[in-house]
JSON list of C-alpha atoms in Angstrom, two decimals:
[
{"chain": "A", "resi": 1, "resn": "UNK", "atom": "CA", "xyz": [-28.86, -12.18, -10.87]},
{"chain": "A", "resi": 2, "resn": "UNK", "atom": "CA", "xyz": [-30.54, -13.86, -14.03]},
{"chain": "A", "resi": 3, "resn": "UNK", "atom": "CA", "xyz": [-32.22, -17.63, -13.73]},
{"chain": "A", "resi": 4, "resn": "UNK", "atom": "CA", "xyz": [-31.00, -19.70, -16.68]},
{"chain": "A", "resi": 5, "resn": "UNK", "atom": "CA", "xyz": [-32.03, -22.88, -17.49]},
{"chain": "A", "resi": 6, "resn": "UNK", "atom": "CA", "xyz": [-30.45, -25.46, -20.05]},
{"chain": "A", "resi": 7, "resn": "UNK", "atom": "CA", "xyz": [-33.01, -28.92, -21.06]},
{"chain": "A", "resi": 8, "resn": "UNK", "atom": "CA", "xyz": [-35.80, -30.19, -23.25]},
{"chain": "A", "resi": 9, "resn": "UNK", "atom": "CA", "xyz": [-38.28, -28.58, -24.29]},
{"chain": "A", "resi": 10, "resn": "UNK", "atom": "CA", "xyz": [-40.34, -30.55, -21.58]},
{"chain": "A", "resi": 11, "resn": "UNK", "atom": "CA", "xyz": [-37.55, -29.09, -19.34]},
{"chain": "A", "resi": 12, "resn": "UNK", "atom": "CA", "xyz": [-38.99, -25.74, -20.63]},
{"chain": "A", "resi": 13, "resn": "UNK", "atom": "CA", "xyz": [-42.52, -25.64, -20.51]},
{"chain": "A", "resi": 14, "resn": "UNK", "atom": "CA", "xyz": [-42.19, -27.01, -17.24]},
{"chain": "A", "resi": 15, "resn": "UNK", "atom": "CA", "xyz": [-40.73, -23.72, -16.00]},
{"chain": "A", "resi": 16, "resn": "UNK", "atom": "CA", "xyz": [-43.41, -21.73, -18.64]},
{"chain": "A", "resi": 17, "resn": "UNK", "atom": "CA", "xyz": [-40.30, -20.75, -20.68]},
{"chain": "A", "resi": 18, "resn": "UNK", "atom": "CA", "xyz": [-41.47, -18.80, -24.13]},
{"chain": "A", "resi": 19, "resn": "UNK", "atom": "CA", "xyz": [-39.95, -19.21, -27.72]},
{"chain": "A", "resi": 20, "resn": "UNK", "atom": "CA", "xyz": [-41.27, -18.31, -31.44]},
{"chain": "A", "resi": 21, "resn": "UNK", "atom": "CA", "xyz": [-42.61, -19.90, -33.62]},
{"chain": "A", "resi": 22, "resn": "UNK", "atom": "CA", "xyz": [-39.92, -20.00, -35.97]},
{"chain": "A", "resi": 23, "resn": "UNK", "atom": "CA", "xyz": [-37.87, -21.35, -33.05]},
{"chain": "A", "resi": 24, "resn": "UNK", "atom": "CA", "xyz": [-40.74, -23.87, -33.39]},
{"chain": "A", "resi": 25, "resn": "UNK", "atom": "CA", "xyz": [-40.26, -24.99, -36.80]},
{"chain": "A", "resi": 26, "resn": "UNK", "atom": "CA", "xyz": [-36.53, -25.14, -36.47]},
{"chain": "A", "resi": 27, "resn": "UNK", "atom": "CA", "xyz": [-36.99, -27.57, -33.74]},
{"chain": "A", "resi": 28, "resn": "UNK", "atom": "CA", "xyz": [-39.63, -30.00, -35.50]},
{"chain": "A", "resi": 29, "resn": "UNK", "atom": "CA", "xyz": [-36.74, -29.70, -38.76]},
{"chain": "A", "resi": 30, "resn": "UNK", "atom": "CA", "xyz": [-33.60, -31.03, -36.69]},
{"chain": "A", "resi": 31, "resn": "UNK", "atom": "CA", "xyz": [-35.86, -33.53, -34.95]},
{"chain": "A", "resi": 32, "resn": "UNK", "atom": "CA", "xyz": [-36.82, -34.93, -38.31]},
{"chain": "A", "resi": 33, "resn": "UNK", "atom": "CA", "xyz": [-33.16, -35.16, -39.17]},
{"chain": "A", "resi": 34, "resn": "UNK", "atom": "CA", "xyz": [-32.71, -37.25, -35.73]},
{"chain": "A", "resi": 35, "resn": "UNK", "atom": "CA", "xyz": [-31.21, -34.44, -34.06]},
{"chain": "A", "resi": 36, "resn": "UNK", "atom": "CA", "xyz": [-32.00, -34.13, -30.19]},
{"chain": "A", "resi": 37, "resn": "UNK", "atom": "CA", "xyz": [-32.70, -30.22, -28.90]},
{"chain": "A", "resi": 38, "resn": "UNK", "atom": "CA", "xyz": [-31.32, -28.76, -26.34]},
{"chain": "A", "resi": 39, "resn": "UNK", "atom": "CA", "xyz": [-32.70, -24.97, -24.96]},
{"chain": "A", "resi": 40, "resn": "UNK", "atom": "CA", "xyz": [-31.21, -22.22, -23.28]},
{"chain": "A", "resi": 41, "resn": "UNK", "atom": "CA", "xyz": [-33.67, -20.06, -21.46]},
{"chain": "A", "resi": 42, "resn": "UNK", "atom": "CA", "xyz": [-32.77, -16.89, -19.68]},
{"chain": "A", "resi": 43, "resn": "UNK", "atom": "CA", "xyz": [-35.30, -15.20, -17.45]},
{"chain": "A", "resi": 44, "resn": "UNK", "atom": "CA", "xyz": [-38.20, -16.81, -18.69]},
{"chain": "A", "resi": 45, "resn": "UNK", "atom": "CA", "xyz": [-37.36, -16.30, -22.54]},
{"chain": "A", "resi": 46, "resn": "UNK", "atom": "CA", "xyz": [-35.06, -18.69, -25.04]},
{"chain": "A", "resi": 47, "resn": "UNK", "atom": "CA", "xyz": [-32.02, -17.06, -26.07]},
{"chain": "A", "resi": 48, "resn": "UNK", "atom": "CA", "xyz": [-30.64, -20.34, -27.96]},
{"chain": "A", "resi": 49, "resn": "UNK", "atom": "CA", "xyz": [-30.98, -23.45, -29.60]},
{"chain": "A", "resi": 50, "resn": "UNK", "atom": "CA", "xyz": [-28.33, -26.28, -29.81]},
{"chain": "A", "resi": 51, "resn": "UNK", "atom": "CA", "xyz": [-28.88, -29.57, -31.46]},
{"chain": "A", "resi": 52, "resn": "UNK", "atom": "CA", "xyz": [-26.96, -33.01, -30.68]},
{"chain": "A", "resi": 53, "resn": "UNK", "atom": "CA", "xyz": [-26.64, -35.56, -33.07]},
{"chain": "A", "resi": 54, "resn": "UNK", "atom": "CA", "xyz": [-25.33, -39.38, -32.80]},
{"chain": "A", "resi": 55, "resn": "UNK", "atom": "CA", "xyz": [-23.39, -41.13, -35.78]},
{"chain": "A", "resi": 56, "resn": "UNK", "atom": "CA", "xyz": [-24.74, -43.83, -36.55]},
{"chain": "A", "resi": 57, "resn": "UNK", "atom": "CA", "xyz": [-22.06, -46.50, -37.32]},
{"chain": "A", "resi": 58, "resn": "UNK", "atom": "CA", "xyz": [-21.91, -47.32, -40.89]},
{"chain": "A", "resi": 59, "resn": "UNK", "atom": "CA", "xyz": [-21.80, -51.20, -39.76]},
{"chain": "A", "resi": 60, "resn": "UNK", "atom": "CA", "xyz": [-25.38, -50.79, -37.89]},
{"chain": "A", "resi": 61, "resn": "UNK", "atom": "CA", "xyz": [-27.46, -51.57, -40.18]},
{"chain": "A", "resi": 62, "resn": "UNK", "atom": "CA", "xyz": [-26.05, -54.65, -41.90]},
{"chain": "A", "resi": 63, "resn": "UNK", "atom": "CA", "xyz": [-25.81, -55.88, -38.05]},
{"chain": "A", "resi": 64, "resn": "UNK", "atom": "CA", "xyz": [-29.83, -55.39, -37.66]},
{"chain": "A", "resi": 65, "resn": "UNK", "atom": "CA", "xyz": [-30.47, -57.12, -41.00]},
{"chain": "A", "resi": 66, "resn": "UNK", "atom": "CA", "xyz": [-28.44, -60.29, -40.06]},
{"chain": "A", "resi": 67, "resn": "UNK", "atom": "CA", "xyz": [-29.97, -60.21, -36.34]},
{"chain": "A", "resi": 68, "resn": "UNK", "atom": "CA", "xyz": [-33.26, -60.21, -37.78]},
{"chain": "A", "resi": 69, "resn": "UNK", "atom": "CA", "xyz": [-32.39, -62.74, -40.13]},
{"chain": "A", "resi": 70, "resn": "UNK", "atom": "CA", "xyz": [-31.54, -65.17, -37.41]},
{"chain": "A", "resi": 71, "resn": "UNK", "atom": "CA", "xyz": [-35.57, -64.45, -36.16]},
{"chain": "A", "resi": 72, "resn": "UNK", "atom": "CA", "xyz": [-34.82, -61.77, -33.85]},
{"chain": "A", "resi": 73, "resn": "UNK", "atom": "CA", "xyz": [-37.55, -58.99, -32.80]},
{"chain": "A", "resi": 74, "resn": "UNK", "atom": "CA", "xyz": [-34.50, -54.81, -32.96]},
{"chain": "A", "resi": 75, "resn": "UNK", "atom": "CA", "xyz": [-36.18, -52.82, -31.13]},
{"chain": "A", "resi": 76, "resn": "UNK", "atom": "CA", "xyz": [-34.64, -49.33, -30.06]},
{"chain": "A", "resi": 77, "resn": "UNK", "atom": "CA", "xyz": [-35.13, -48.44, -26.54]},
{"chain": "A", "resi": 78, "resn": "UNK", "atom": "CA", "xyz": [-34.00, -44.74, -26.21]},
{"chain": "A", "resi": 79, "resn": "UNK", "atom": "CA", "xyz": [-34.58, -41.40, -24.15]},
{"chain": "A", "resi": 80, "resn": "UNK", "atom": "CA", "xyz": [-34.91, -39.22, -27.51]},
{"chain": "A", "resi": 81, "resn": "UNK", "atom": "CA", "xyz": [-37.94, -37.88, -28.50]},
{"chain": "A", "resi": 82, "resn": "UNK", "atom": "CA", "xyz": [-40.25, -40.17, -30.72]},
{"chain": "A", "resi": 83, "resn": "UNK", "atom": "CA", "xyz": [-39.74, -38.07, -33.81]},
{"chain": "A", "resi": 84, "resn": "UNK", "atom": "CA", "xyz": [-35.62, -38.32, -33.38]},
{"chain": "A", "resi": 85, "resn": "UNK", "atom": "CA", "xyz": [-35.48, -42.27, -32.41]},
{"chain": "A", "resi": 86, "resn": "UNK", "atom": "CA", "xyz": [-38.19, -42.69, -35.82]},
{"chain": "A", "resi": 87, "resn": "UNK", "atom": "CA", "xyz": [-35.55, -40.38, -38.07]},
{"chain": "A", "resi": 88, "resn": "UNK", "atom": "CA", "xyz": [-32.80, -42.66, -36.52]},
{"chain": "A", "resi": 89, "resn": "UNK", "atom": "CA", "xyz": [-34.79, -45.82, -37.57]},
{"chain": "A", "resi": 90, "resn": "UNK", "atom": "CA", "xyz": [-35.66, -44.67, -41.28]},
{"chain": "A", "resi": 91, "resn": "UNK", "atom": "CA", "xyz": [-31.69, -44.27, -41.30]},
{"chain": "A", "resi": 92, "resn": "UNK", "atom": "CA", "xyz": [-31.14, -47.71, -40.28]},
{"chain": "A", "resi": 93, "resn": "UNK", "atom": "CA", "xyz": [-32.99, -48.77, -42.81]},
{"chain": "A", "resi": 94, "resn": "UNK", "atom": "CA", "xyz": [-34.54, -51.91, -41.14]},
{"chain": "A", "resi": 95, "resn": "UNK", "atom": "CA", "xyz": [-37.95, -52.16, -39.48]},
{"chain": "A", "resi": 96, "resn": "UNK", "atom": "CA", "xyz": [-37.88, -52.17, -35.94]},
{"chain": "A", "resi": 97, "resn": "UNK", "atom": "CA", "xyz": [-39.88, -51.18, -32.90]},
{"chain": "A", "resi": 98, "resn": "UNK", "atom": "CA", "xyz": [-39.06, -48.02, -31.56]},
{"chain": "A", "resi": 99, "resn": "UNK", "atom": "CA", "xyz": [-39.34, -47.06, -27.64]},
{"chain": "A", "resi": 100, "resn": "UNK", "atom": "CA", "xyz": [-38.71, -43.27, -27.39]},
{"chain": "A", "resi": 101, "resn": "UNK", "atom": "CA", "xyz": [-38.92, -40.76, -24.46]},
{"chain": "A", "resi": 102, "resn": "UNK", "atom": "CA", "xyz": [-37.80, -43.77, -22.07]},
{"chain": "A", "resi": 103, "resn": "UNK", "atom": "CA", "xyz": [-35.73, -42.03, -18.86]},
{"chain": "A", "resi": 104, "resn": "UNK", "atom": "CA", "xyz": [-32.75, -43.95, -17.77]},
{"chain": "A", "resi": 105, "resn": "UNK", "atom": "CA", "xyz": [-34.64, -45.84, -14.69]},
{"chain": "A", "resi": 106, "resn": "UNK", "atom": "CA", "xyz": [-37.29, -46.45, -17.00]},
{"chain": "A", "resi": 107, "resn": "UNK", "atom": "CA", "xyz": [-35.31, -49.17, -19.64]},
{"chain": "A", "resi": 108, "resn": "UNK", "atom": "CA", "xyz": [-34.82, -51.20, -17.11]},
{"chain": "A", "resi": 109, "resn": "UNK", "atom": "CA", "xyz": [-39.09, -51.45, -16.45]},
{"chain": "A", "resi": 110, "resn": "UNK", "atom": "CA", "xyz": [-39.33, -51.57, -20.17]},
{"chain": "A", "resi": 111, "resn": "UNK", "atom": "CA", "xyz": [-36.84, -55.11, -20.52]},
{"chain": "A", "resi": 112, "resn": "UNK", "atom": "CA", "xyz": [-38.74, -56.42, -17.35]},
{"chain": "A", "resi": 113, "resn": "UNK", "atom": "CA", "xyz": [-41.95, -56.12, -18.98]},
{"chain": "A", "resi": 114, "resn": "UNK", "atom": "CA", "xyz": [-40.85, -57.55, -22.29]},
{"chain": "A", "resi": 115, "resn": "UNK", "atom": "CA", "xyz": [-39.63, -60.85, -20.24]},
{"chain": "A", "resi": 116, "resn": "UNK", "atom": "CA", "xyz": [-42.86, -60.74, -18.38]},
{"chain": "A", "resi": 117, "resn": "UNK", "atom": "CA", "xyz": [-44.52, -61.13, -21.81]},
{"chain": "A", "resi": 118, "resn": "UNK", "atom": "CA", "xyz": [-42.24, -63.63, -22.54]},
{"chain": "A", "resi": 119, "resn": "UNK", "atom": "CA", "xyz": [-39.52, -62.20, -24.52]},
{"chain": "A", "resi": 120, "resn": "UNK", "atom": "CA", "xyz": [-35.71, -63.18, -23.85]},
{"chain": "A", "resi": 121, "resn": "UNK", "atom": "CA", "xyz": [-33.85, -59.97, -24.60]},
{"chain": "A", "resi": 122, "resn": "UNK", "atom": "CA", "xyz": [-30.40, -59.21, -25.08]},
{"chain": "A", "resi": 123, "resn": "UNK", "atom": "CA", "xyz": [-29.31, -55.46, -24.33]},
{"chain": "A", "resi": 124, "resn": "UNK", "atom": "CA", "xyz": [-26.97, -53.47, -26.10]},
{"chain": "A", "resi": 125, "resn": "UNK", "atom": "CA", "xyz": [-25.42, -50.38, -24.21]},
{"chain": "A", "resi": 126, "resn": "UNK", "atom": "CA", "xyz": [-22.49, -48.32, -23.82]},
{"chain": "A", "resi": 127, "resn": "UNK", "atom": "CA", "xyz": [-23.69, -45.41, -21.12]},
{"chain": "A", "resi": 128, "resn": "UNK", "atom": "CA", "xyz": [-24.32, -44.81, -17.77]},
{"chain": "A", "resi": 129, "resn": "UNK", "atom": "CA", "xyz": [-28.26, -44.32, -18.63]},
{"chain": "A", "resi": 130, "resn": "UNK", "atom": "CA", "xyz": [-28.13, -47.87, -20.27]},
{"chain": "A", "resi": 131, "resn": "UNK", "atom": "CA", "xyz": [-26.34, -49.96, -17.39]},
{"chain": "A", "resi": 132, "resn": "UNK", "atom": "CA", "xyz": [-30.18, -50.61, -15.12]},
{"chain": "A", "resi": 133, "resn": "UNK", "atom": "CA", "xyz": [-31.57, -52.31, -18.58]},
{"chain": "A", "resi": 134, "resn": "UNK", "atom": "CA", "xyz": [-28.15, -54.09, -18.93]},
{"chain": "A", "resi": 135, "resn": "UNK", "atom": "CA", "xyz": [-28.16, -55.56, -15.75]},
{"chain": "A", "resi": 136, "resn": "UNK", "atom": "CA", "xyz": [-32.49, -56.34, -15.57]},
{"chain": "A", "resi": 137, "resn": "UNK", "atom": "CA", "xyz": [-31.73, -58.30, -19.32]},
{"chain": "A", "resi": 138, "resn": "UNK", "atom": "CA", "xyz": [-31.17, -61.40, -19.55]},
{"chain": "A", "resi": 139, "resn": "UNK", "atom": "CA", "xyz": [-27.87, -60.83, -21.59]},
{"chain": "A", "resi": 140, "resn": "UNK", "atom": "CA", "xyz": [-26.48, -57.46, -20.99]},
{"chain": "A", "resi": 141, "resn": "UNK", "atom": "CA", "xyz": [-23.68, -56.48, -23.57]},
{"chain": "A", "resi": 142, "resn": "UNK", "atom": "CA", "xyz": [-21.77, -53.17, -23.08]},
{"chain": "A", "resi": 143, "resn": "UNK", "atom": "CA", "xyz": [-19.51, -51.80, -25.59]},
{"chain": "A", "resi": 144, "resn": "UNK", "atom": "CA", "xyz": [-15.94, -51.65, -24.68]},
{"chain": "A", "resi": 145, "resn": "UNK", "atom": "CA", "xyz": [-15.50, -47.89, -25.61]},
{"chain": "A", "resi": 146, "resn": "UNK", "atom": "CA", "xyz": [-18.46, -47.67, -23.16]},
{"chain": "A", "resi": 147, "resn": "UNK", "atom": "CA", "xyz": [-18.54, -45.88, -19.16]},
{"chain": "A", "resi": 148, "resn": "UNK", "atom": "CA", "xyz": [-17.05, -47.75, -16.85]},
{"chain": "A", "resi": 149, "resn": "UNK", "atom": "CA", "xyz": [-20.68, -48.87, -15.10]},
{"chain": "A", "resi": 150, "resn": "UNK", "atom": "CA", "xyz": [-21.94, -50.01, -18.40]},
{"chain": "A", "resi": 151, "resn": "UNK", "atom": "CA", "xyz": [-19.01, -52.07, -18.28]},
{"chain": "A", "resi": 152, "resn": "UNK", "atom": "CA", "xyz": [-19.65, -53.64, -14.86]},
{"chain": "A", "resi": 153, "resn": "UNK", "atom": "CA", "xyz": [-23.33, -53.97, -15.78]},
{"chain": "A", "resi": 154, "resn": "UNK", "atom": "CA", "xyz": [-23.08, -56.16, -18.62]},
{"chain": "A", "resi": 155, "resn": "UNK", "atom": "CA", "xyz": [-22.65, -59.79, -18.93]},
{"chain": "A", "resi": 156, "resn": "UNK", "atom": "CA", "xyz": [-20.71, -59.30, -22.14]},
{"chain": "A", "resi": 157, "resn": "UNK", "atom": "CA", "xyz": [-17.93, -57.34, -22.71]},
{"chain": "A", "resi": 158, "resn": "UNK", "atom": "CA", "xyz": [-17.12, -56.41, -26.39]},
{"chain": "A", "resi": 159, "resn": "UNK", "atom": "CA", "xyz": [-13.67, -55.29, -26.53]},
{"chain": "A", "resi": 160, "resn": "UNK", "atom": "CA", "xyz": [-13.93, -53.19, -29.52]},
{"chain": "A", "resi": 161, "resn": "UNK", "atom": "CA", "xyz": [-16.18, -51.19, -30.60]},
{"chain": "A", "resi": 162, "resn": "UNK", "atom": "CA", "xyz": [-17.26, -52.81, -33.85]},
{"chain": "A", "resi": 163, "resn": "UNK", "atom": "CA", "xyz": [-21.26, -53.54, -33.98]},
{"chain": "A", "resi": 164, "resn": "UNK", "atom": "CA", "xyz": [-20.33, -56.78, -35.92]},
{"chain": "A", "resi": 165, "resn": "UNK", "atom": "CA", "xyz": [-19.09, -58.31, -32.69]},
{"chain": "A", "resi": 166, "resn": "UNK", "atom": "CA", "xyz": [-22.49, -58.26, -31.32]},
{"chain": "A", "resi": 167, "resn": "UNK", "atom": "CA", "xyz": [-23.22, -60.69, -34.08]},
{"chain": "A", "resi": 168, "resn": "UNK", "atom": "CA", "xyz": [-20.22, -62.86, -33.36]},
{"chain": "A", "resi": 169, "resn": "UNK", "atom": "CA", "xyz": [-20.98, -62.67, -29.53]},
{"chain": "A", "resi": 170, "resn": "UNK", "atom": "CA", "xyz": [-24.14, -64.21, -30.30]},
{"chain": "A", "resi": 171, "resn": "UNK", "atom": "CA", "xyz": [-22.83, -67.38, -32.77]},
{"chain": "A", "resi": 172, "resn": "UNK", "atom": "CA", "xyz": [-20.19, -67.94, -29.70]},
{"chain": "A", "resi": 173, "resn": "UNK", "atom": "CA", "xyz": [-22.91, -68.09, -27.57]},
{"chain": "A", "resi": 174, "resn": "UNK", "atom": "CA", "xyz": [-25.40, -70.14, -29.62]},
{"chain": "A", "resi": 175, "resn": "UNK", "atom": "CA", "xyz": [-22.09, -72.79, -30.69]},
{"chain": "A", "resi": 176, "resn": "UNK", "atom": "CA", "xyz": [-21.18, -72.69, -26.68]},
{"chain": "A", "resi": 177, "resn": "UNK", "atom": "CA", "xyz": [-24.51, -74.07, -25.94]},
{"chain": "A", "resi": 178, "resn": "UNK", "atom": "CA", "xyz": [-24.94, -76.25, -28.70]},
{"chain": "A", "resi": 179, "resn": "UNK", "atom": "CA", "xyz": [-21.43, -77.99, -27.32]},
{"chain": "A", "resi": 180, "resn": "UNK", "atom": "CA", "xyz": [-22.87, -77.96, -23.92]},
{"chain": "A", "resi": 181, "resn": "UNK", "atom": "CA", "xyz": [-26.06, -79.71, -25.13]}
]
């Protein structure tokens, strides 16, 4: 007989649920240490607060050094909240552009107005969230650990999971054509 919802805390205001202002504070903390929030809300009123965090791979940002290197523009397209995806980038340690708050339908607008502008992009993605951008790019690469429609999205399949094979996907690629030429 009680409502409960579980979301963001869009999700929450939305449906006028109330929390402190401690609850507040903890928030803004975990989102500083690029953790995403996640609410629980029971008749109006938050009962609990989870956080999620991703691991970033220890090879990710040696990847984003050597891709920039080579003259290309990282930028990370994501559905986390601005403060978690700019946490996430000052662990990186590389400068890149950062597209935050993007929902799933919406990465796939975001690459098609990048190309309009004139940009040739290359998208990296592993979930069902990511597989609209992977097929809209003009060189969708899913990771092999990845769902099974980010799989049949992509142009590239990596096999393993290791970032650096992004970077030796793209020197096959660049020798192929140079060959072809």
């Amino acid at each position: 007989g009680m409502d409960a919802l579980l979301g963001t805390a869009d999700w929450m205001r939305q449906h006028q649920v109330r929390w402190s202002v401690a609850a507040t504070e903890f928030v803004s903390e975990r989102e500083m240490e690029a953790e995403s929030v996640v609410f629980l809300a029971v008749d109006g009123e938050c009962v609990g607060i989870m956080t999620l965090a991703d691991q970033l791979r220890s090879t990710a940002p040696a990847l984003l050094q050597c891709l920039q290197k080579q003259g290309m523009k990282i930028s990370l397209l994501t559905g986390d909240r601005s403060k978690v995806a700019e946490a996430t980038a000052r662990e990186l340690g590389v400068e890149i552009e950062i597209i935050a708050e993007v929902l799933p339908d919406e990465k796939a607008a975001v690459i098609s107005e990048l190309q309009t502008n004139g940009e040739q992009v290359a998208m990296v993605g592993d979930g069902i969230n990511d597989a609209p951008a992977l097929i809209m790019a003009d060189v969708g690469v899913a990771m092999g650990s990845g769902t099974d429609v980010s799989v049949e999205s992509a142009d590239i399949v990596l096999l393993s999971s290791e970032l650096e094979q992004v970077e030796l996907a793209n020197r096959l690629s660049q020798r192929t054509l140079q060959t072809i030429r």
